[in-house]
Tab-separated table of C-alpha atoms in Angstrom:
chain	number	residue	atom	x	y	z
A	40	MET	CA	34.248	-39.072	-34.211
A	41	GLU	CA	33.527	-40.245	-30.700
A	42	GLU	CA	30.162	-39.422	-29.091
A	43	TRP	CA	30.222	-37.720	-25.715
A	44	TYR	CA	26.940	-39.153	-24.530
A	45	THR	CA	24.888	-42.121	-25.578
A	46	ASN	CA	21.347	-41.656	-26.797
A	47	LYS	CA	20.053	-43.112	-23.544
A	48	GLU	CA	22.087	-40.601	-21.483
A	49	LEU	CA	20.863	-37.719	-23.635
A	50	PHE	CA	17.266	-38.905	-23.252
A	51	GLU	CA	17.640	-39.121	-19.459
A	52	GLN	CA	19.170	-35.637	-19.353
A	53	MET	CA	16.284	-34.270	-21.411
A	54	LEU	CA	13.770	-35.863	-19.039
A	55	ALA	CA	15.584	-34.348	-16.043
A	56	MET	CA	15.577	-30.938	-17.769
A	57	LYS	CA	11.867	-31.309	-18.472
A	58	ASP	CA	11.184	-31.933	-14.775
A	59	ASP	CA	13.361	-28.949	-13.830
A	60	ILE	CA	11.538	-26.706	-16.300
A	61	GLN	CA	8.150	-27.835	-14.976
A	62	GLY	CA	9.332	-27.048	-11.444
A	63	LEU	CA	10.481	-23.614	-12.542
A	64	ARG	CA	7.148	-22.955	-14.227
A	65	ALA	CA	5.321	-23.859	-11.031
A	66	GLU	CA	7.574	-21.542	-9.020
A	67	MET	CA	7.067	-18.732	-11.526
A	68	ARG	CA	3.284	-19.208	-11.345
A	69	GLU	CA	3.494	-19.040	-7.563
A	70	THR	CA	5.670	-15.930	-7.733
A	71	ARG	CA	3.233	-14.194	-10.091
A	72	GLU	CA	0.366	-14.986	-7.726
A	73	ILE	CA	2.300	-13.603	-4.757
A	74	ILE	CA	3.120	-10.433	-6.705
A	75	ARG	CA	-0.540	-10.050	-7.719
A	76	LYS	CA	-1.611	-10.358	-4.072
A	77	TYR	CA	1.072	-7.875	-2.995
A	78	ASN	CA	-0.079	-5.349	-5.592
A	79	GLY	CA	-3.652	-5.708	-4.354
A	80	LEU	CA	-2.556	-5.146	-0.768
A	81	ARG	CA	-0.501	-2.145	-1.848
A	82	LYS	CA	-3.547	-0.560	-3.482
A	83	LYS	CA	-5.611	-1.148	-0.345
A	84	LEU	CA	-2.842	0.335	1.793
A	85	ASP	CA	-2.744	3.449	-0.401
A	86	VAL	CA	-6.513	3.887	0.004
A	87	VAL	CA	-6.254	3.477	3.785
A	88	GLU	CA	-3.363	5.978	3.961
A	89	ASP	CA	-5.434	8.525	2.019
A	90	ARG	CA	-8.396	8.029	4.340
A	91	ILE	CA	-6.189	8.436	7.415
A	92	GLU	CA	-4.703	11.649	6.007
A	93	GLN	CA	-8.213	13.015	5.392
A	94	MET	CA	-9.297	12.101	8.914
A	95	GLU	CA	-6.204	13.741	10.397
A	96	ALA	CA	-6.805	16.888	8.334
A	97	LYS	CA	-10.413	17.050	9.574
A	98	ALA	CA	-9.278	16.606	13.168
A	99	GLU	CA	-6.661	19.349	12.774
A	100	GLY	CA	-9.292	21.674	11.314
A	101	LYS	CA	-11.695	21.014	14.169
A	102	ASN	CA	-8.942	21.568	16.721
A	103	ALA	CA	-7.954	24.848	15.064
A	104	VAL	CA	-11.561	26.110	15.161
A	105	LEU	CA	-12.001	25.088	18.799
A	106	GLU	CA	-8.714	26.705	19.750
A	107	ALA	CA	-9.708	29.923	17.978
A	108	ILE	CA	-13.051	29.929	19.800
A	109	ARG	CA	-11.273	29.313	23.096
A	110	ASN	CA	-8.701	32.042	22.453
A	111	TRP	CA	-11.032	34.694	21.055
A	112	GLY	CA	-14.359	33.719	22.605
A	113	GLY	CA	-13.713	35.648	25.799
A	114	TRP	CA	-12.807	38.792	23.893
A	115	LEU	CA	-15.864	38.478	21.666
A	116	LEU	CA	-18.148	37.972	24.662
A	117	ALA	CA	-16.590	40.954	26.440
A	118	ILE	CA	-17.059	43.232	23.416
A	119	LEU	CA	-20.663	42.084	22.951
A	120	SER	CA	-21.367	42.670	26.644
A	121	LEU	CA	-19.807	46.131	26.450
A	122	LEU	CA	-21.877	47.040	23.375
A	123	LEU	CA	-25.072	45.725	24.942
A	124	ASN	CA	-24.446	47.662	28.141
A	125	TYR	CA	-23.614	50.815	26.204
A	126	PHE	CA	-26.693	50.790	23.965
A	127	ILE	CA	-29.211	49.502	26.492
């Protein structure tokens, strides 16, 4: 039976594979670190989005109250003036 590769060729191929595997491990480590950083940024972004939504809701509430005062304030003042004039 004839050998396809000599022992020296097999040894060299194994060394090349070892280098390739080490390179892949380094890339995988780097990828895991990048994913970890991304997940951390994603959590921070979610917190910021929640805070912005709360701030917008507060602003909408304040605007609604001010608009109601503006729309109904004149009527309320007129009714109070009428009642004061009537009873005094």
